[in-house]
mmCIF file of C-alpha atoms in Angstrom:
data_model
loop_
_atom_site.group_PDB
_atom_site.id
_atom_site.type_symbol
_atom_site.label_atom_id
_atom_site.label_comp_id
_atom_site.label_asym_id
_atom_site.label_seq_id
_atom_site.Cartn_x
_atom_site.Cartn_y
_atom_site.Cartn_z
ATOM 1 C CA MET A 1 -12.232 -57.425 13.288
ATOM 2 C CA LYS A 2 -9.603 -54.638 15.565
ATOM 3 C CA SER A 3 -8.503 -56.645 17.641
ATOM 4 C CA GLN A 4 -7.002 -59.092 14.581
ATOM 5 C CA ILE A 5 -5.251 -55.987 13.310
ATOM 6 C CA SER A 6 -3.779 -54.806 15.829
ATOM 7 C CA ALA A 7 -1.644 -57.228 16.712
ATOM 8 C CA SER A 8 0.349 -55.695 13.382
ATOM 9 C CA VAL A 9 0.507 -52.466 14.588
ATOM 10 C CA THR A 10 2.547 -51.373 17.935
ATOM 11 C CA THR A 11 0.960 -49.157 20.574
ATOM 12 C CA ASP A 12 2.607 -46.310 19.536
ATOM 13 C CA SER A 13 1.385 -45.172 15.455
ATOM 14 C CA ASN A 14 4.973 -43.967 14.258
ATOM 15 C CA GLN A 15 5.953 -47.750 15.133
ATOM 16 C CA LEU A 16 6.234 -49.912 12.858
ATOM 17 C CA PRO A 17 6.319 -54.030 13.698
ATOM 18 C CA PRO A 18 9.050 -55.066 13.360
ATOM 19 C CA ASP A 19 8.593 -58.051 11.023
ATOM 20 C CA ASP A 20 7.347 -56.679 8.274
ATOM 21 C CA VAL A 21 6.713 -60.432 6.391
ATOM 22 C CA ALA A 22 4.248 -60.767 9.790
ATOM 23 C CA ALA A 23 3.153 -57.450 8.865
ATOM 24 C CA ILE A 24 2.642 -58.109 5.240
ATOM 25 C CA ASP A 25 0.871 -61.107 5.796
ATOM 26 C CA LYS A 26 -1.249 -59.220 8.074
ATOM 27 C CA LEU A 27 -2.068 -56.418 5.655
ATOM 28 C CA GLY A 28 -3.724 -59.327 3.397
ATOM 29 C CA GLN A 29 -6.019 -59.832 5.771
ATOM 30 C CA THR A 30 -6.715 -56.559 6.339
ATOM 31 C CA TYR A 31 -6.946 -56.053 2.543
ATOM 32 C CA ARG A 32 -9.650 -59.742 1.738
ATOM 33 C CA SER A 33 -11.428 -57.396 4.726
ATOM 34 C CA LEU A 34 -11.774 -54.911 3.103
ATOM 35 C CA LYS A 35 -13.239 -56.353 0.234
ATOM 36 C CA GLN A 36 -15.401 -58.502 2.276
ATOM 37 C CA GLU A 37 -17.238 -55.301 3.876
ATOM 38 C CA LEU A 38 -17.399 -53.671 1.484
ATOM 39 C CA SER A 39 -19.245 -56.642 -1.204
ATOM 40 C CA LYS A 40 -22.105 -56.176 1.335
ATOM 41 C CA VAL A 41 -22.658 -52.707 -0.634
ATOM 42 C CA ILE A 42 -20.401 -52.605 -4.097
ATOM 43 C CA ILE A 43 -21.910 -55.490 -6.524
ATOM 44 C CA GLY A 44 -19.001 -55.689 -8.780
ATOM 45 C CA GLN A 45 -16.322 -52.962 -9.045
ATOM 46 C CA GLU A 46 -12.810 -55.664 -7.852
ATOM 47 C CA THR A 47 -10.944 -54.067 -10.216
ATOM 48 C CA VAL A 48 -11.740 -50.189 -8.820
ATOM 49 C CA VAL A 49 -11.437 -51.656 -5.576
ATOM 50 C CA GLU A 50 -8.238 -52.758 -5.697
ATOM 51 C CA GLU A 51 -7.135 -49.591 -7.306
ATOM 52 C CA LEU A 52 -8.766 -47.488 -5.053
ATOM 53 C CA ALA A 53 -7.018 -49.766 -2.043
ATOM 54 C CA ILE A 54 -3.350 -49.335 -3.858
ATOM 55 C CA ALA A 55 -3.919 -45.622 -3.690
ATOM 56 C CA LEU A 56 -4.832 -45.050 -0.003
ATOM 57 C CA PHE A 57 -1.452 -47.568 1.464
ATOM 58 C CA ALA A 58 0.722 -46.326 -1.834
ATOM 59 C CA ARG A 59 0.084 -42.284 -0.033
ATOM 60 C CA GLY A 60 -2.214 -41.329 -2.746
ATOM 61 C CA HIS A 61 -5.091 -39.466 -4.433
ATOM 62 C CA ALA A 62 -7.765 -40.822 -6.643
ATOM 63 C CA LEU A 63 -10.396 -39.500 -9.852
ATOM 64 C CA LEU A 64 -13.298 -41.840 -10.166
ATOM 65 C CA MET A 65 -14.325 -41.147 -14.181
ATOM 66 C CA GLY A 66 -17.524 -42.615 -14.701
ATOM 67 C CA VAL A 67 -20.782 -42.049 -16.399
ATOM 68 C CA PRO A 68 -23.627 -41.664 -13.653
ATOM 69 C CA GLY A 69 -25.416 -44.810 -11.354
ATOM 70 C CA LEU A 70 -22.105 -46.663 -10.944
ATOM 71 C CA ALA A 71 -21.532 -46.057 -7.405
ATOM 72 C CA LYS A 72 -18.554 -44.229 -7.433
ATOM 73 C CA THR A 73 -19.902 -41.848 -4.352
ATOM 74 C CA LEU A 74 -21.289 -45.370 -2.945
ATOM 75 C CA LEU A 75 -17.974 -46.537 -3.037
ATOM 76 C CA VAL A 76 -16.397 -44.460 -1.627
ATOM 77 C CA SER A 77 -18.371 -42.960 1.405
ATOM 78 C CA SER A 78 -18.350 -47.059 2.058
ATOM 79 C CA VAL A 79 -14.756 -47.083 2.419
ATOM 80 C CA ALA A 80 -14.998 -44.312 4.601
ATOM 81 C CA GLU A 81 -17.611 -46.222 6.302
ATOM 82 C CA CYS A 82 -14.772 -49.380 6.663
ATOM 83 C CA LEU A 83 -12.177 -46.533 7.759
ATOM 84 C CA GLU A 84 -11.825 -44.988 11.356
ATOM 85 C CA LEU A 85 -11.615 -41.641 9.952
ATOM 86 C CA LYS A 86 -12.833 -38.551 9.334
ATOM 87 C CA PHE A 87 -15.344 -38.338 6.376
ATOM 88 C CA SER A 88 -15.790 -35.173 4.199
ATOM 89 C CA ARG A 89 -17.973 -34.818 1.289
ATOM 90 C CA ILE A 90 -17.628 -31.673 -0.863
ATOM 91 C CA GLN A 91 -20.020 -31.561 -3.909
ATOM 92 C CA PHE A 92 -18.707 -29.278 -6.323
ATOM 93 C CA THR A 93 -21.120 -26.501 -7.976
ATOM 94 C CA PRO A 94 -20.315 -23.385 -10.136
ATOM 95 C CA ASP A 95 -20.638 -21.313 -7.415
ATOM 96 C CA LEU A 96 -18.120 -22.967 -5.057
ATOM 97 C CA MET A 97 -15.785 -21.079 -3.663
ATOM 98 C CA PRO A 98 -12.636 -21.691 -2.413
ATOM 99 C CA SER A 99 -13.199 -20.870 1.108
ATOM 100 C CA ASP A 100 -16.265 -23.085 1.121
ATOM 101 C CA ILE A 101 -13.405 -25.920 0.935
ATOM 102 C CA THR A 102 -10.011 -24.523 2.682
ATOM 103 C CA GLY A 103 -12.229 -22.742 5.752
ATOM 104 C CA THR A 104 -12.255 -18.996 6.347
ATOM 105 C CA ASP A 105 -11.639 -16.328 8.929
ATOM 106 C CA ILE A 106 -14.104 -14.501 10.425
ATOM 107 C CA ILE A 107 -14.416 -12.146 13.301
ATOM 108 C CA GLN A 108 -15.242 -13.177 17.331
ATOM 109 C CA GLU A 109 -15.821 -10.459 20.386
ATOM 110 C CA THR A 110 -12.545 -12.315 23.008
ATOM 111 C CA GLU A 111 -13.848 -12.548 26.542
ATOM 112 C CA SER A 112 -11.779 -9.146 26.862
ATOM 113 C CA GLY A 113 -14.672 -7.680 24.762
ATOM 114 C CA LYS A 114 -11.874 -7.512 22.165
ATOM 115 C CA ARG A 115 -12.573 -8.923 18.218
ATOM 116 C CA GLU A 116 -10.909 -10.966 16.474
ATOM 117 C CA PHE A 117 -10.239 -12.889 13.300
ATOM 118 C CA GLN A 118 -10.228 -16.712 14.039
ATOM 119 C CA PHE A 119 -10.334 -18.788 11.576
ATOM 120 C CA ILE A 120 -12.896 -21.642 10.848
ATOM 121 C CA LYS A 121 -11.868 -25.258 9.202
ATOM 122 C CA GLY A 122 -13.575 -26.121 6.371
ATOM 123 C CA PRO A 123 -14.399 -30.168 4.908
ATOM 124 C CA ILE A 124 -11.065 -30.578 3.212
ATOM 125 C CA PHE A 125 -10.185 -31.061 7.255
ATOM 126 C CA ALA A 126 -10.713 -34.336 6.704
ATOM 127 C CA ASN A 127 -8.435 -37.796 6.879
ATOM 128 C CA LEU A 128 -11.095 -39.082 3.888
ATOM 129 C CA LEU A 129 -12.303 -36.678 0.853
ATOM 130 C CA LEU A 130 -14.873 -37.366 -1.627
ATOM 131 C CA ALA A 131 -15.000 -34.561 -4.396
ATOM 132 C CA ASP A 132 -17.634 -35.256 -5.366
ATOM 133 C CA GLU A 133 -18.375 -33.334 -9.602
ATOM 134 C CA ILE A 134 -14.698 -32.028 -9.232
ATOM 135 C CA ASN A 135 -15.113 -30.338 -13.092
ATOM 136 C CA ARG A 136 -18.474 -28.788 -11.933
ATOM 137 C CA ALA A 137 -16.071 -26.547 -9.837
ATOM 138 C CA PRO A 138 -14.258 -23.171 -11.845
ATOM 139 C CA ALA A 139 -10.762 -23.796 -11.982
ATOM 140 C CA LYS A 140 -9.491 -21.204 -8.590
ATOM 141 C CA THR A 141 -11.618 -24.150 -6.340
ATOM 142 C CA GLN A 142 -10.056 -27.101 -8.200
ATOM 143 C CA ALA A 143 -7.110 -24.822 -7.635
ATOM 144 C CA ALA A 144 -8.037 -24.658 -4.267
ATOM 145 C CA MET A 145 -7.700 -28.388 -3.276
ATOM 146 C CA LEU A 146 -5.818 -29.665 -5.598
ATOM 147 C CA GLU A 147 -2.603 -27.458 -3.588
ATOM 148 C CA ALA A 148 -4.052 -28.361 -0.570
ATOM 149 C CA MET A 149 -2.988 -32.147 -1.463
ATOM 150 C CA GLN A 150 -0.435 -31.740 -3.091
ATOM 151 C CA GLU A 151 1.150 -29.658 0.474
ATOM 152 C CA ARG A 152 -1.130 -31.349 2.395
ATOM 153 C CA ARG A 153 -1.649 -28.295 4.202
ATOM 154 C CA VAL A 154 -4.060 -24.661 4.265
ATOM 155 C CA THR A 155 -2.506 -21.085 4.300
ATOM 156 C CA ALA A 156 -5.352 -18.405 4.823
ATOM 157 C CA LEU A 157 -4.678 -14.942 5.611
ATOM 158 C CA GLY A 158 -0.265 -15.846 5.537
ATOM 159 C CA HIS A 159 -0.869 -19.166 8.200
ATOM 160 C CA SER A 160 -0.051 -22.057 7.612
ATOM 161 C CA TYR A 161 -3.209 -25.041 9.119
ATOM 162 C CA PRO A 162 -1.884 -28.710 8.218
ATOM 163 C CA LEU A 163 -4.428 -31.025 7.886
ATOM 164 C CA ASP A 164 -4.401 -33.790 9.631
ATOM 165 C CA GLN A 165 -2.950 -37.769 8.447
ATOM 166 C CA PRO A 166 -3.716 -39.827 6.790
ATOM 167 C CA PHE A 167 -5.618 -37.319 3.986
ATOM 168 C CA PHE A 168 -7.026 -38.897 0.703
ATOM 169 C CA VAL A 169 -8.912 -37.202 -2.078
ATOM 170 C CA LEU A 170 -11.019 -39.701 -4.286
ATOM 171 C CA ALA A 171 -12.679 -37.377 -6.704
ATOM 172 C CA THR A 172 -15.244 -38.367 -9.156
ATOM 173 C CA GLN A 173 -15.825 -36.637 -11.960
ATOM 174 C CA ASN A 174 -18.997 -37.405 -15.072
ATOM 175 C CA PRO A 175 -17.284 -37.941 -19.046
ATOM 176 C CA VAL A 176 -20.401 -37.623 -20.321
ATOM 177 C CA GLU A 177 -22.329 -34.217 -19.304
ATOM 178 C CA GLN A 178 -19.341 -31.652 -20.050
ATOM 179 C CA GLU A 179 -21.467 -28.465 -20.539
ATOM 180 C CA GLY A 180 -21.458 -25.754 -17.691
ATOM 181 C CA THR A 181 -17.737 -28.409 -16.282
ATOM 182 C CA TYR A 182 -14.719 -27.104 -15.712
ATOM 183 C CA PRO A 183 -12.841 -30.336 -16.739
ATOM 184 C CA LEU A 184 -9.603 -30.451 -15.019
ATOM 185 C CA PRO A 185 -5.807 -29.440 -16.191
ATOM 186 C CA GLU A 186 -3.288 -32.035 -17.725
ATOM 187 C CA ALA A 187 -0.924 -30.340 -14.562
ATOM 188 C CA GLN A 188 -4.239 -31.046 -11.711
ATOM 189 C CA LEU A 189 -4.372 -33.966 -13.576
ATOM 190 C CA ASP A 190 -1.017 -35.241 -12.423
ATOM 191 C CA ARG A 191 -1.966 -34.731 -9.137
ATOM 192 C CA PHE A 192 -4.084 -37.813 -9.152
ATOM 193 C CA MET A 193 -2.239 -40.899 -8.554
ATOM 194 C CA PHE A 194 -3.997 -43.375 -10.185
ATOM 195 C CA LEU A 195 -7.269 -42.234 -12.781
ATOM 196 C CA ILE A 196 -9.741 -45.038 -12.878
ATOM 197 C CA ASP A 197 -11.552 -46.211 -15.060
ATOM 198 C CA VAL A 198 -15.474 -46.970 -13.752
ATOM 199 C CA ASP A 199 -17.001 -49.019 -16.360
ATOM 200 C CA TYR A 200 -20.455 -50.572 -16.250
ATOM 201 C CA PRO A 201 -21.313 -53.945 -14.564
ATOM 202 C CA SER A 202 -21.393 -57.492 -16.350
ATOM 203 C CA GLU A 203 -25.119 -58.563 -16.974
ATOM 204 C CA ASP A 204 -24.740 -61.210 -14.164
ATOM 205 C CA GLU A 205 -24.036 -58.161 -11.834
ATOM 206 C CA GLU A 206 -25.996 -56.404 -12.996
ATOM 207 C CA ARG A 207 -28.570 -59.110 -12.346
ATOM 208 C CA ARG A 208 -27.844 -59.385 -8.491
ATOM 209 C CA ILE A 209 -27.812 -54.850 -8.243
ATOM 210 C CA ALA A 210 -31.287 -55.236 -9.811
ATOM 211 C CA ARG A 211 -32.261 -57.953 -6.751
ATOM 212 C CA GLU A 212 -30.021 -56.456 -4.199
ATOM 213 C CA THR A 213 -30.717 -52.532 -4.125
ATOM 214 C CA THR A 214 -34.363 -53.095 -4.605
ATOM 215 C CA GLY A 215 -35.550 -53.994 -1.196
ATOM 216 C CA GLY A 216 -34.469 -54.080 2.762
ATOM 217 C CA ILE A 217 -32.313 -51.744 4.013
ATOM 218 C CA LYS A 218 -29.145 -50.742 3.677
ATOM 219 C CA LYS A 219 -26.144 -53.539 5.802
ATOM 220 C CA LYS A 220 -24.005 -51.637 8.242
ATOM 221 C CA LEU A 221 -20.373 -52.406 7.735
ATOM 222 C CA ASP A 222 -17.733 -53.158 10.316
ATOM 223 C CA THR A 223 -14.518 -51.103 10.867
ATOM 224 C CA VAL A 224 -11.423 -52.563 9.599
ATOM 225 C CA LEU A 225 -8.224 -49.901 9.853
ATOM 226 C CA THR A 226 -8.224 -47.015 12.098
ATOM 227 C CA GLY A 227 -5.916 -44.082 11.146
ATOM 228 C CA GLU A 228 -2.763 -45.476 13.482
ATOM 229 C CA GLN A 229 -3.199 -48.317 11.159
ATOM 230 C CA VAL A 230 -2.591 -46.999 7.337
ATOM 231 C CA ILE A 231 -0.654 -44.980 8.499
ATOM 232 C CA ALA A 232 1.931 -47.508 9.660
ATOM 233 C CA TYR A 233 0.865 -49.432 6.800
ATOM 234 C CA GLN A 234 1.425 -46.527 4.457
ATOM 235 C CA GLU A 235 5.360 -46.804 5.975
ATOM 236 C CA LEU A 236 5.854 -50.960 5.660
ATOM 237 C CA VAL A 237 5.039 -50.201 1.726
ATOM 238 C CA ARG A 238 7.304 -47.654 1.114
ATOM 239 C CA ARG A 239 9.608 -50.200 2.776
ATOM 240 C CA MET A 240 9.361 -52.506 0.182
ATOM 241 C CA PRO A 241 11.990 -54.043 -1.442
ATOM 242 C CA VAL A 242 11.862 -53.162 -5.590
ATOM 243 C CA PRO A 243 14.601 -55.713 -7.785
ATOM 244 C CA ASP A 244 16.529 -53.281 -10.560
ATOM 245 C CA HIS A 245 14.805 -54.490 -13.196
ATOM 246 C CA ILE A 246 11.334 -52.996 -11.675
ATOM 247 C CA TYR A 247 12.774 -49.764 -11.243
ATOM 248 C CA ASP A 248 14.558 -50.258 -15.071
ATOM 249 C CA TYR A 249 10.359 -51.456 -16.321
ATOM 250 C CA ALA A 250 9.451 -47.978 -14.732
ATOM 251 C CA VAL A 251 11.702 -45.422 -16.261
ATOM 252 C CA ASP A 252 11.414 -47.369 -19.322
ATOM 253 C CA ILE A 253 8.267 -47.674 -20.130
ATOM 254 C CA VAL A 254 7.057 -42.785 -18.947
ATOM 255 C CA ARG A 255 10.306 -41.736 -21.559
ATOM 256 C CA LYS A 256 8.395 -44.611 -24.000
ATOM 257 C CA THR A 257 5.632 -42.147 -24.238
ATOM 258 C CA ARG A 258 7.831 -39.032 -25.097
ATOM 259 C CA PRO A 259 7.604 -38.592 -28.265
ATOM 260 C CA GLY A 260 10.374 -35.758 -28.453
ATOM 261 C CA LEU A 261 12.772 -38.541 -27.102
ATOM 262 C CA ASP A 262 14.864 -40.838 -30.002
ATOM 263 C CA SER A 263 13.629 -43.985 -28.435
ATOM 264 C CA SER A 264 10.063 -43.500 -28.530
ATOM 265 C CA PRO A 265 8.371 -45.805 -30.709
ATOM 266 C CA GLU A 266 7.654 -44.381 -34.173
ATOM 267 C CA TRP A 267 4.529 -45.028 -33.448
ATOM 268 C CA VAL A 268 4.551 -42.475 -30.227
ATOM 269 C CA LYS A 269 5.468 -40.003 -32.199
ATOM 270 C CA GLU A 270 2.144 -40.620 -34.825
ATOM 271 C CA TYR A 271 0.077 -40.745 -32.253
ATOM 272 C CA VAL A 272 1.074 -38.538 -29.075
ATOM 273 C CA GLY A 273 1.274 -35.081 -28.543
ATOM 274 C CA TRP A 274 3.206 -35.091 -24.613
ATOM 275 C CA GLY A 275 4.146 -37.807 -22.737
ATOM 276 C CA ALA A 276 4.316 -39.268 -19.251
ATOM 277 C CA GLY A 277 6.586 -37.316 -16.350
ATOM 278 C CA PRO A 278 8.616 -37.706 -14.106
ATOM 279 C CA ARG A 279 5.934 -38.054 -11.126
ATOM 280 C CA ALA A 280 4.462 -40.981 -13.414
ATOM 281 C CA VAL A 281 7.739 -42.891 -12.775
ATOM 282 C CA GLN A 282 7.392 -42.064 -8.630
ATOM 283 C CA TYR A 283 3.875 -43.266 -9.083
ATOM 284 C CA LEU A 284 3.917 -46.332 -10.692
ATOM 285 C CA ILE A 285 6.680 -48.343 -8.624
ATOM 286 C CA LEU A 286 4.376 -46.772 -5.167
ATOM 287 C CA GLY A 287 2.157 -48.098 -7.308
ATOM 288 C CA ALA A 288 3.397 -51.586 -7.561
ATOM 289 C CA LYS A 289 4.938 -51.898 -3.837
ATOM 290 C CA SER A 290 1.147 -51.318 -3.212
ATOM 291 C CA ARG A 291 -0.346 -53.727 -5.388
ATOM 292 C CA ALA A 292 2.675 -56.429 -3.841
ATOM 293 C CA ALA A 293 1.523 -55.987 -0.218
ATOM 294 C CA LEU A 294 -2.004 -56.240 -0.980
ATOM 295 C CA HIS A 295 -1.305 -59.533 -2.785
ATOM 296 C CA GLY A 296 1.235 -60.724 0.431
ATOM 297 C CA SER A 297 4.352 -60.295 -2.006
ATOM 298 C CA TYR A 298 7.809 -59.220 0.113
ATOM 299 C CA MET A 299 8.605 -57.354 -3.389
ATOM 300 C CA ALA A 300 7.484 -55.652 -6.016
ATOM 301 C CA ARG A 301 6.963 -57.587 -9.276
ATOM 302 C CA LEU A 302 6.703 -57.246 -13.076
ATOM 303 C CA GLU A 303 3.065 -58.334 -12.624
ATOM 304 C CA ASP A 304 2.479 -55.083 -9.907
ATOM 305 C CA ILE A 305 3.517 -52.841 -12.061
ATOM 306 C CA GLU A 306 2.246 -53.777 -15.549
ATOM 307 C CA ALA A 307 -1.052 -53.815 -13.468
ATOM 308 C CA VAL A 308 -0.604 -50.185 -12.391
ATOM 309 C CA ALA A 309 0.259 -48.693 -15.604
ATOM 310 C CA MET A 310 -2.699 -48.015 -17.083
ATOM 311 C CA PRO A 311 -4.572 -46.037 -13.680
ATOM 312 C CA VAL A 312 -1.101 -43.733 -12.839
ATOM 313 C CA LEU A 313 0.226 -43.705 -17.479
ATOM 314 C CA GLY A 314 -3.864 -43.142 -18.623
ATOM 315 C CA HIS A 315 -4.201 -39.269 -17.620
ATOM 316 C CA ARG A 316 -1.145 -38.440 -18.673
ATOM 317 C CA VAL A 317 -0.146 -39.759 -21.901
ATOM 318 C CA LEU A 318 -2.125 -36.755 -24.227
ATOM 319 C CA THR A 319 -2.678 -38.137 -27.727
ATOM 320 C CA ASN A 320 -2.974 -34.908 -31.230
ATOM 321 C CA PHE A 321 -5.218 -35.006 -33.881
ATOM 322 C CA ALA A 322 -4.339 -38.173 -35.672
ATOM 323 C CA ALA A 323 -4.682 -40.403 -32.537
ATOM 324 C CA GLU A 324 -7.522 -38.775 -32.026
ATOM 325 C CA SER A 325 -8.894 -39.958 -35.537
ATOM 326 C CA GLN A 326 -7.681 -42.574 -35.708
ATOM 327 C CA GLY A 327 -9.939 -43.144 -32.002
ATOM 328 C CA MET A 328 -5.888 -43.935 -31.070
ATOM 329 C CA THR A 329 -7.256 -42.794 -26.673
ATOM 330 C CA ALA A 330 -4.426 -42.851 -24.033
ATOM 331 C CA ASN A 331 -5.777 -45.723 -23.024
ATOM 332 C CA LYS A 332 -4.882 -47.516 -26.255
ATOM 333 C CA VAL A 333 -1.496 -46.443 -26.100
ATOM 334 C CA VAL A 334 -0.521 -47.033 -22.362
ATOM 335 C CA GLU A 335 -2.143 -51.002 -23.192
ATOM 336 C CA ARG A 336 0.404 -51.513 -26.577
ATOM 337 C CA LEU A 337 3.218 -50.229 -24.619
ATOM 338 C CA VAL A 338 2.810 -52.420 -22.145
ATOM 339 C CA ALA A 339 2.211 -55.640 -24.336
ATOM 340 C CA GLU A 340 5.108 -54.483 -26.261
ATOM 341 C CA MET A 341 7.421 -54.187 -23.650
ATOM 342 C CA HIS A 342 5.753 -57.084 -22.384
ATOM 343 C CA GLU A 343 6.770 -59.207 -25.333
ATOM 344 C CA GLU A 344 10.245 -57.823 -24.510
ATOM 345 C CA GLN A 345 10.878 -58.948 -21.339
#
């Protein structure tokens, strides 16, 4: 598989192929190969796999939300197996401290007999980080990890240590059990490009799970991409052209989520307490670019931005009590906005 991909990326990882059209075609082939490998161990969840891939090539982080037993952790570890990247997993617990994630300074004795502090890197120094059950750690530990996600570096005792690139965080959260947990505040949730809802499998998929996962040995997955190739494709996605009406759509739908604006629909003013910020506009555009490239398109399309609207806006729209009393969730708000704007096109 590596030999098939190497033609699309030059030997210098900082250089992209001169023919972007051919590179996008190759990225589409790579994406299909990735899905094929993941299907060996992950049954169903095609939308989840697609949204993970979109976030990866858009250089964003993702939060997977779902009840236990839906293979969230298995999916992330399988993605790591398909990518030639350094993988690290952190199991978040209430007693986890920030230094357990970022690393700490310890006293070491040098050859001359002098004692000096030496920084020992924590598990966050990886290319693909699985933050399992992130809502189980206290706020200061969550903040340490989320700061590293944003700044892509760790600061300890006045010294800054850059994280290796690419750096991609996939966090999981269980929405059912909230006792003894520390839910991420809205400002921290905003650092995740996508909130990916992992739902129950269909009846046929559940029947396959029963047949295919209760015997034999887990299949070994082939490597599909290297770190250098991921970085090259991320740069390729950034160069994807976007028509003006797509920019207008992204700005329009985000502004309509804000109840304080006169241009917002009346029902949004009734149900929404707080709307999405400018970061949502950025992630809508990047998500549309990435999805278009994965599907073999050479520019972002309206269908791409509509497809990423839910994972981008679902955790950035805060509903009020009136919405809760009538069962109007944030996802339903986004779904209604997309439907109304689609009719206006």
